[in-house]
Tab-separated table of C-alpha atoms and ligand atoms in Angstrom:
chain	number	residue	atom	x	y	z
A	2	UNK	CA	120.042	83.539	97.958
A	3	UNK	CA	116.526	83.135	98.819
A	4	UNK	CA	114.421	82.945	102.252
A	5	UNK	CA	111.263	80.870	102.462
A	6	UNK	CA	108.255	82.203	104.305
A	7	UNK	CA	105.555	79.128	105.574
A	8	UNK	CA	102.216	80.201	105.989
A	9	UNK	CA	103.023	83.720	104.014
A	10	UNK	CA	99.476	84.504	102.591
A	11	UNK	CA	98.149	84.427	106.560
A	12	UNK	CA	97.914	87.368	108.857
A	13	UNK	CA	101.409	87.662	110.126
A	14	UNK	CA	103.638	85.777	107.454
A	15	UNK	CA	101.604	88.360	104.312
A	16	UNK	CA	103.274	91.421	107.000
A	17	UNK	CA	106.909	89.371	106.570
A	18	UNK	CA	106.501	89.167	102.762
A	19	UNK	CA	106.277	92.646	102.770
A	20	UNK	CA	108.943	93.700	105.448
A	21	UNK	CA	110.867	91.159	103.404
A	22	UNK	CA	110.772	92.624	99.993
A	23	UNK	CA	111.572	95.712	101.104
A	24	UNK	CA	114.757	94.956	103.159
A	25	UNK	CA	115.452	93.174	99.087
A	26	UNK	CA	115.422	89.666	99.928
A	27	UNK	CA	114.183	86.957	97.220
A	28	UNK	CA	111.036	85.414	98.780
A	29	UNK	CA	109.339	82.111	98.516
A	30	UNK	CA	106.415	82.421	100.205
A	31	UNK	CA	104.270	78.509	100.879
A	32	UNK	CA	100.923	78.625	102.281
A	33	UNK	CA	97.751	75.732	101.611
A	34	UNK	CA	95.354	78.542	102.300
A	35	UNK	CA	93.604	77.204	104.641
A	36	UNK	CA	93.168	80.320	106.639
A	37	UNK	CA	95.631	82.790	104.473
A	38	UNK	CA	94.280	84.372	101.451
A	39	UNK	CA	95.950	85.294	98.114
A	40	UNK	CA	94.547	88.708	98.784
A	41	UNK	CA	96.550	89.613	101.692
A	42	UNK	CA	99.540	89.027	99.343
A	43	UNK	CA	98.453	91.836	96.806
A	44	UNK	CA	101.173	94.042	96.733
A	45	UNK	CA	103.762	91.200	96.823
A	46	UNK	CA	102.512	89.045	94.191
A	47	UNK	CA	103.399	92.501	91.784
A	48	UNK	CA	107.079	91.850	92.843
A	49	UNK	CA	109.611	89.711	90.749
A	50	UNK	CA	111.110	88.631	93.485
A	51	UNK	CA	108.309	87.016	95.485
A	52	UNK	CA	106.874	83.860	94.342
A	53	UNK	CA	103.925	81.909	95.828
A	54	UNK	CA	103.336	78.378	96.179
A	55	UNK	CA	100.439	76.316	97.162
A	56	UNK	CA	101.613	73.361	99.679
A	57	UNK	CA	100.783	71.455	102.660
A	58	UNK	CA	103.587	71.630	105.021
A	59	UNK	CA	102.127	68.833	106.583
A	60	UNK	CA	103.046	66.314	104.040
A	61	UNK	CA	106.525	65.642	103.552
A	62	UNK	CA	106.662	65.082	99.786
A	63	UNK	CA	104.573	68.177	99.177
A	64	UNK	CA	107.230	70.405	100.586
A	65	UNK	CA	110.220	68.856	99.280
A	66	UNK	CA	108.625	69.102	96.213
A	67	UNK	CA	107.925	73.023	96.831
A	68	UNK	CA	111.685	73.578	98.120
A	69	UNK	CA	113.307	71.676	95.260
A	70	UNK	CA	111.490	73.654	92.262
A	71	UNK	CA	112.735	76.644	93.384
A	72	UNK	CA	116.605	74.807	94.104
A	73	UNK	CA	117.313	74.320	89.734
A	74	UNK	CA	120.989	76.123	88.656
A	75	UNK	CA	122.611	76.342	92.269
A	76	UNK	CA	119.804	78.760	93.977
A	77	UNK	CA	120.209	78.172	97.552
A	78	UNK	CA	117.442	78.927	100.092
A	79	UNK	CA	119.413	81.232	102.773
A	80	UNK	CA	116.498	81.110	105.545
A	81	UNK	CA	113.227	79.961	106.768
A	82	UNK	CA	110.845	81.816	108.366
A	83	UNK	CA	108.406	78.934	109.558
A	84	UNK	CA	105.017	81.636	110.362
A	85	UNK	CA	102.728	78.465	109.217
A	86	UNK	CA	100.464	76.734	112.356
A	87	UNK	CA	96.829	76.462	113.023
A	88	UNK	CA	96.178	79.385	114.635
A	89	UNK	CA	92.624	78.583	116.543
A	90	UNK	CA	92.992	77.090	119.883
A	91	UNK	CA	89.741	75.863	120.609
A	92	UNK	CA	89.931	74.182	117.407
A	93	UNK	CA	92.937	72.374	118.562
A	94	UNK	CA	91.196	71.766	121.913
A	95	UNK	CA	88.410	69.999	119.747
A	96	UNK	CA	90.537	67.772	117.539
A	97	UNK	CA	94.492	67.928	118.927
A	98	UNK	CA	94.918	65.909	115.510
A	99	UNK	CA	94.663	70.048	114.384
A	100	UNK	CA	97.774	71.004	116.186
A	101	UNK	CA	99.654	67.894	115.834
A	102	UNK	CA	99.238	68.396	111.994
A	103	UNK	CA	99.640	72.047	110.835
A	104	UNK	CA	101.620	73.252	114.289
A	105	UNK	CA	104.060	70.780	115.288
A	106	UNK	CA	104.323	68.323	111.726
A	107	UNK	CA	104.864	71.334	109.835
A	108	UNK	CA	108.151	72.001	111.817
A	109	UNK	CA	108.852	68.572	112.430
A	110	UNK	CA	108.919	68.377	108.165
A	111	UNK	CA	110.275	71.586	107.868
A	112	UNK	CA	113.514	70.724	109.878
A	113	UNK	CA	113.905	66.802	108.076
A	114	UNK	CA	113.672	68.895	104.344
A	115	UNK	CA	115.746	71.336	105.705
A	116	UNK	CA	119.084	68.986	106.873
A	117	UNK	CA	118.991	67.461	103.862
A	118	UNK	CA	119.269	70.057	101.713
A	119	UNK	CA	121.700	71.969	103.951
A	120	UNK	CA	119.389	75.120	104.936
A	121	UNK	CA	120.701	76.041	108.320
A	122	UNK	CA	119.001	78.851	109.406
A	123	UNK	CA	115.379	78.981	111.192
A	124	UNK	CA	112.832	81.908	112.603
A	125	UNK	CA	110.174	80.392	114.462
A	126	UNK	CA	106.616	82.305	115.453
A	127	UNK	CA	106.042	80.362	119.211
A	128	UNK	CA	103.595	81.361	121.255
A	129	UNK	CA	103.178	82.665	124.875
A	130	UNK	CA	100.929	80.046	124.992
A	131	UNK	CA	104.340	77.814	125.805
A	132	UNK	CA	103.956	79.158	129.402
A	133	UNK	CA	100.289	77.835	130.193
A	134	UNK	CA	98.441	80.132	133.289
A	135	UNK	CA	101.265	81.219	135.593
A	136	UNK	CA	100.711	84.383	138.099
A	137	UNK	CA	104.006	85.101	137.540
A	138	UNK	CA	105.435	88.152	135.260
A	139	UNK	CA	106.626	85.341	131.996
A	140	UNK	CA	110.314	85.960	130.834
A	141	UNK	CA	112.435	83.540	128.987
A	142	UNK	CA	113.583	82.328	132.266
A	143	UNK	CA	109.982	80.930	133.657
A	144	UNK	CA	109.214	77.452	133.929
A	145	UNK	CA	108.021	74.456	134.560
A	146	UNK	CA	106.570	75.308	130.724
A	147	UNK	CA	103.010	73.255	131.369
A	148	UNK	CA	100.764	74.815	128.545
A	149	UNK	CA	97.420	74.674	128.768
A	150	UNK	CA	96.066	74.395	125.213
A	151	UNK	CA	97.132	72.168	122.782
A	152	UNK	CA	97.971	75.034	120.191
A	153	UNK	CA	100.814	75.915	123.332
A	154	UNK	CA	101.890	71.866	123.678
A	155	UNK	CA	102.978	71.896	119.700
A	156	UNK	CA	104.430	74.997	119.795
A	157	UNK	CA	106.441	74.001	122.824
A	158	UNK	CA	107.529	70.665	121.037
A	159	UNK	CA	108.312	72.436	117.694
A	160	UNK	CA	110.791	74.953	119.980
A	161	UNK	CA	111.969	71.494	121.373
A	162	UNK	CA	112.638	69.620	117.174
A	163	UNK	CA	114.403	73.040	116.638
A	164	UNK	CA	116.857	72.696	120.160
A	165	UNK	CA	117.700	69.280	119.257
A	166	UNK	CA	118.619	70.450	115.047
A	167	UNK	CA	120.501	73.156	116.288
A	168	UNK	CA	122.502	70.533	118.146
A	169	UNK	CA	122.762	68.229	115.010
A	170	UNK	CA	122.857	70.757	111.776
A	171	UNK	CA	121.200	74.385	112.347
A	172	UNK	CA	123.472	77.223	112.521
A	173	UNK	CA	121.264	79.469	113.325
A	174	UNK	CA	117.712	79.572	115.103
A	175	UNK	CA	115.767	82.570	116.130
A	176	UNK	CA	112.536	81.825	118.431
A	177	UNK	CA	109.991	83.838	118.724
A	178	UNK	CA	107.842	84.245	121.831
A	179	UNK	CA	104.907	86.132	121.494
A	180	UNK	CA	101.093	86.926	122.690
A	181	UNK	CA	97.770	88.269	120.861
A	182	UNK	CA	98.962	90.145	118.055
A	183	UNK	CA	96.436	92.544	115.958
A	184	UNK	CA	95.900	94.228	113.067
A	185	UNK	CA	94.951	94.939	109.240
A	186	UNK	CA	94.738	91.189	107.274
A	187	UNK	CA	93.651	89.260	110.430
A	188	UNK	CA	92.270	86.021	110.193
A	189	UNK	CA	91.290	85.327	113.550
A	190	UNK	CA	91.338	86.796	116.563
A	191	UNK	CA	89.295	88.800	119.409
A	192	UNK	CA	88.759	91.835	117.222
A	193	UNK	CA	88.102	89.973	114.070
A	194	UNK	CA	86.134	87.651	115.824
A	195	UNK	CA	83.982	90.746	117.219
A	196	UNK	CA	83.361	91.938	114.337
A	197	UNK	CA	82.125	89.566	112.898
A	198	UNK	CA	79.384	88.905	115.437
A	199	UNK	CA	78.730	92.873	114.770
A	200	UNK	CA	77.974	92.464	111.102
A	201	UNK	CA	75.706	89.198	112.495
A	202	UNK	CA	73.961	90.359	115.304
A	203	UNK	CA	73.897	94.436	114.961
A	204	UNK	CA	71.306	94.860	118.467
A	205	UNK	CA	73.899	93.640	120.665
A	206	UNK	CA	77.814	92.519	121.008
A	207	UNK	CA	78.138	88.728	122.799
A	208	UNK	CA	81.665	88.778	124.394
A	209	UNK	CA	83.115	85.602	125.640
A	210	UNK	CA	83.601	85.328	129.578
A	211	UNK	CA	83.029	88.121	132.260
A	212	UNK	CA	85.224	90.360	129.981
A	213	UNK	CA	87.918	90.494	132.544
A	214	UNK	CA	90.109	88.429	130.992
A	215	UNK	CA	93.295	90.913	130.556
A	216	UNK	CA	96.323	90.690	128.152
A	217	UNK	CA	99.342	91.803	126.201
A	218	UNK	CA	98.397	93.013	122.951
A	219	UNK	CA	101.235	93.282	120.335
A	220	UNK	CA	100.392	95.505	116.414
A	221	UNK	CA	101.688	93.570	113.990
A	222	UNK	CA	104.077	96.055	112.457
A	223	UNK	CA	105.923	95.927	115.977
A	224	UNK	CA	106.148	92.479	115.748
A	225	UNK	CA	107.681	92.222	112.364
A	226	UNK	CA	110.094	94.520	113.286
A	227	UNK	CA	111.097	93.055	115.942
A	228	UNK	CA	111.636	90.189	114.894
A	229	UNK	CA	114.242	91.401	112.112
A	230	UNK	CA	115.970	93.838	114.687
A	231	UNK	CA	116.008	90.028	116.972
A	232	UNK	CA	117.507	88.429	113.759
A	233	UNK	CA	120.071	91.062	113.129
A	234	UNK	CA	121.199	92.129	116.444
A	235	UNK	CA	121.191	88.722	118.919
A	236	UNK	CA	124.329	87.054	119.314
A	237	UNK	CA	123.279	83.707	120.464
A	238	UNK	CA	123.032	80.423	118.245
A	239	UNK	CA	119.420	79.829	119.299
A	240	UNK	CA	118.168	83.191	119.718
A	241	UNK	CA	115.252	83.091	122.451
A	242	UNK	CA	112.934	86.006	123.042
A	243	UNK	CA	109.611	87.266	124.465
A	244	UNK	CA	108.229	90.058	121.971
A	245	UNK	CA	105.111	91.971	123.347
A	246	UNK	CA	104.274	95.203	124.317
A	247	UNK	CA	105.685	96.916	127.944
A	248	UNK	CA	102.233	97.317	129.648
A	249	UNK	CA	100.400	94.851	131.302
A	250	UNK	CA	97.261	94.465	129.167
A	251	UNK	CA	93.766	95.325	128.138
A	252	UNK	CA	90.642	93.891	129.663
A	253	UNK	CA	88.259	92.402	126.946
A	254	UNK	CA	85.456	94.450	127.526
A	255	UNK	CA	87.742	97.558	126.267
A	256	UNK	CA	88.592	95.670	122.940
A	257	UNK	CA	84.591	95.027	122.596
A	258	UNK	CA	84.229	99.044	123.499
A	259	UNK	CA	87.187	99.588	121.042
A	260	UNK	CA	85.822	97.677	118.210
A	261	UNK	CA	81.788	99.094	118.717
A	262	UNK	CA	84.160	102.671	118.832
A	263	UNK	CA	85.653	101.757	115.592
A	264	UNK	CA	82.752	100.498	113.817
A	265	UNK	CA	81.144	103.548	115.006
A	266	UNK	CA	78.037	101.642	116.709
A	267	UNK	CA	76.411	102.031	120.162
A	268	UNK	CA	74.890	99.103	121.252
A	269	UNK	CA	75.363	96.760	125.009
A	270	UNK	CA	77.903	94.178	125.334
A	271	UNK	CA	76.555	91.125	126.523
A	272	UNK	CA	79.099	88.749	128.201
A	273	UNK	CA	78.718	85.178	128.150
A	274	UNK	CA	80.035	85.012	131.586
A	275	UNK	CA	83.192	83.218	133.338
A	276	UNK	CA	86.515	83.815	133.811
A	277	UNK	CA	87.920	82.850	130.894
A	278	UNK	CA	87.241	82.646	126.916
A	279	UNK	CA	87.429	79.134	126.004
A	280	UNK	CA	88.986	75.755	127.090
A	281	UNK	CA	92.683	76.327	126.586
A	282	UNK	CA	92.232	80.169	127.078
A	283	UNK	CA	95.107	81.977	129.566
A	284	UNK	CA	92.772	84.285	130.594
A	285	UNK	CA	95.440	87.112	132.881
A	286	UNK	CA	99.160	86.991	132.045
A	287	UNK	CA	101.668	89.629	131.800
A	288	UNK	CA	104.749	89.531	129.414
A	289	UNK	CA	108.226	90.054	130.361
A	290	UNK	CA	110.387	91.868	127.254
A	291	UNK	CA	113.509	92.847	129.261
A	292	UNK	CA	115.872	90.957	127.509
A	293	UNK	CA	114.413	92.272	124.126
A	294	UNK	CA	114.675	95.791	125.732
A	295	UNK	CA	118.170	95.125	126.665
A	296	UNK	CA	119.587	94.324	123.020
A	297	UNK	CA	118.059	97.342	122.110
A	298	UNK	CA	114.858	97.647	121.051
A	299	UNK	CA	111.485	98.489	122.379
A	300	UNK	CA	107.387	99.180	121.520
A	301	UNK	CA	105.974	102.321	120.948
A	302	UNK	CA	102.585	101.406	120.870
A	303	UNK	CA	100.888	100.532	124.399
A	304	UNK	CA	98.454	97.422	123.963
A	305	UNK	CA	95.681	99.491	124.190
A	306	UNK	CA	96.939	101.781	121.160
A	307	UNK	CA	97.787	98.898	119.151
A	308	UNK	CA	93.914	97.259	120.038
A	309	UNK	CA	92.675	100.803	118.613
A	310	UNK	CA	94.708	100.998	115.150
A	311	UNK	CA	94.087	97.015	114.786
A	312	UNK	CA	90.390	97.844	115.241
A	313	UNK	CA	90.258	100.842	112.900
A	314	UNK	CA	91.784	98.653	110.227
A	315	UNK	CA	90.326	96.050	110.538
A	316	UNK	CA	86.848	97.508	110.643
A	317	UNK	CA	87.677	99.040	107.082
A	318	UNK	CA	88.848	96.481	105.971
A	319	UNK	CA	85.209	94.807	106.703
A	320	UNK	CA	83.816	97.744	104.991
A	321	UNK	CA	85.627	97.126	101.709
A	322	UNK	CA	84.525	94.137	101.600
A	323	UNK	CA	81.081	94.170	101.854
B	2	NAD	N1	98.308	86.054	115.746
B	2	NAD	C1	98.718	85.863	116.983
B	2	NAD	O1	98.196	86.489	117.907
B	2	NAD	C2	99.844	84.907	117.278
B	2	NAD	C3	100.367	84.852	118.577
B	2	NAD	C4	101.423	83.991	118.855
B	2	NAD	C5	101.928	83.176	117.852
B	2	NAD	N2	101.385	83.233	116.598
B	2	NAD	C6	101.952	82.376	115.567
B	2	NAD	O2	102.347	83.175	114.463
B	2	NAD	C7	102.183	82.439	113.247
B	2	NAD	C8	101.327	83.222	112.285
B	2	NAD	O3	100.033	83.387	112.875
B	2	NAD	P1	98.885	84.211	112.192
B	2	NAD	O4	98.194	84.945	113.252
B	2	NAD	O5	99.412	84.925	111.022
B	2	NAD	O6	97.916	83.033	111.746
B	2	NAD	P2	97.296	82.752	110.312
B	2	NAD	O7	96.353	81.611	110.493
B	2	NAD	O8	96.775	83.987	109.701
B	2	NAD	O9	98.575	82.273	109.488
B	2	NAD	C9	99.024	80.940	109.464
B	2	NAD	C10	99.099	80.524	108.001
B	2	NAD	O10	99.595	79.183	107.922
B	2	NAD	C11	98.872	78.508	106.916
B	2	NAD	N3	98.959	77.056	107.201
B	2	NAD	C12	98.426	76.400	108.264
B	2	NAD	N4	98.702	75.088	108.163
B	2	NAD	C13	99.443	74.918	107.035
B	2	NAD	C14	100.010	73.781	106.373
B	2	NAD	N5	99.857	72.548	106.860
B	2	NAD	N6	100.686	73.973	105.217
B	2	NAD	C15	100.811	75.248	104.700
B	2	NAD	N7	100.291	76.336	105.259
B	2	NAD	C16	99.610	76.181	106.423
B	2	NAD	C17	97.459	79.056	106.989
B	2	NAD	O11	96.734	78.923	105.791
B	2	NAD	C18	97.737	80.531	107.316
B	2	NAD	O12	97.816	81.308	106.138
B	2	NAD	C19	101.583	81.094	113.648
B	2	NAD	O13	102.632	80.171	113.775
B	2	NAD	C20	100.958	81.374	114.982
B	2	NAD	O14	100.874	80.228	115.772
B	2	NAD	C21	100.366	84.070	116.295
């Protein structure tokens, strides 16, 4: 029995290969590096029972022909978990071609190669980003879902593909709702993104907006793990759930203070000024995780601790590098 991880040599899906091999699984792990990096899968790539292949989702032929190599003398792949996506908004705010192609195609593929070679069990990564800029506190409940970015739009219409094949041929579908998560291996991000304008400009730290904007902040350990405790424990066919932490946020000028902290610098921040980011940018929300807390598990990191680790690691992770 195997399980297939898209987008595996990224940020969160590398974290998954991990958790993965550990728990023993067999794991295929697809990814056309465009953002993930072999690198990130170091330890795995030692294992016998991890196996990495280059592929664009994207293309239909390209990951039928990645499935079916790995299909020879009766394997069977068990489970999907579909962790590939663009994963910069504004980029998708730019050229929605973007998000149509690596966010909602790759699922849209995933599910057509999947029915016809009987693989009937899904975990997808969604987004908060599904719930566009409500005041509300967002819970699996909330609605009208009218995203705001383009990045949320795909997602919502890949949760949509997967509703209608769990109707016609899933068994199972587990989908993931989730905001900003950090830590070591990032590709993108607010604190990657920070420190990279560190190691650029050392006499002073440009953050984007009035550094008000305030949000759930999620490490990424958490979030693997709860997303195998969601996997094991929740009864329903189509397994819905907001993952995040139980506070309501950290302001952006305390992740610029966290990551000057952690790169042990003193210089001003210097805010680009408005409310918000970026087109396509939810700039306040707070996360709802009650039903999550009510099968049984919950965060121990607050967002603020998880902004601190995630900016400790990633900071030395800088310094190996250069
Ligand atoms: N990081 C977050 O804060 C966050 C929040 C909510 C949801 N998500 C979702 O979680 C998932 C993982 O995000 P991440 O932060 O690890 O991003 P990431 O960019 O590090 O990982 C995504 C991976 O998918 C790969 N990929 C993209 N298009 C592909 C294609 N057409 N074919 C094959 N591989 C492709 C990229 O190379 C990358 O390695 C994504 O679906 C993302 O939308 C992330």
């Amino acid at each position: 029995m195997l399980t297939l991880v898209t987008g595996a040599a990224g940020f969160i899906g590398s974290h998954l290969v991990d958790r993965l091999l550990e728990r023993g699984c067999h794991v295929i792990g697809l990814d056309n590096f465009t953002r993930g990096v072999r690198s990130n899968l170091h330890a795995a790539l030692q294992s016998p029972y991890f196996k990495l292949v280059e592929c664009d989702i994207a293309k239909e032929d390209s990951l039928a022909r990645a499935v079916d190599m790995h299909l020879q003398d009766g394997a069977r792949i068990e489970m999907v978990w579909h962790m590939a996506a663009n994963s910069d908004i504004p980029a998708g705010v730019t050229d929605p071609h973007v998000d149509l192609k690596d966010t909602f195609m790759t699922t849209f593929n995933l599910l057509k190669v999947m029915k016809s070679r009987d693989i009937r069990r899904i975990a997808f990564a969604s987004s908060s980003a599904v719930y566009g800029e409500l005041a509300c506190r967002l819970s699996e409940e909330t609605g009208p879902l009218l995203p705001i970015s383009n990045y949320g739009a795909m997602k919502l219409a890949g949760e949509g593909a997967i509703s209608a094949a769990a109707e016609a041929f899933l068994d199972r579908a587990w989908i993931y709702r989730f905001p900003n998560v950090v830590g070591g291996r990032g590709t993108h991000g607010v604190i990657y993104d920070l420190l990279g304008k560190l190691a650029r400009h050392p006499n002073d730290l440009e953050v984007l907006g009035d550094g008000r904007q305030k949000k759930p902040y999620l490490h990424v350990s958490e979030l693997v793990a709860a997303m195998l405790f969601i996997q094991d424990k929740a009864p329903e066919k189509i397994a819905l759930y907001n993952i995040g932490p139980e506070d309501d946020g950290v302001e952006v000028a305390d992740i610029a203070q966290a990551v000057l902290d952690a790169a042990k610098v003193d210089i001003p921040l210097r805010f680009t000024g408005g409310d918000r980011g970026w087109v396509g940018d939810v700039p306040r929300f707070t996360y709802s995780i009650e039903k999550l807390k009510n099968l049984g598990w919950r965060p121990k990191m607050k967002s603020a601790d998880a902004i601190r680790k995630a900016a400790e690691e990633l900071a030395l992770e800088r310094k190996g590098k250069t």
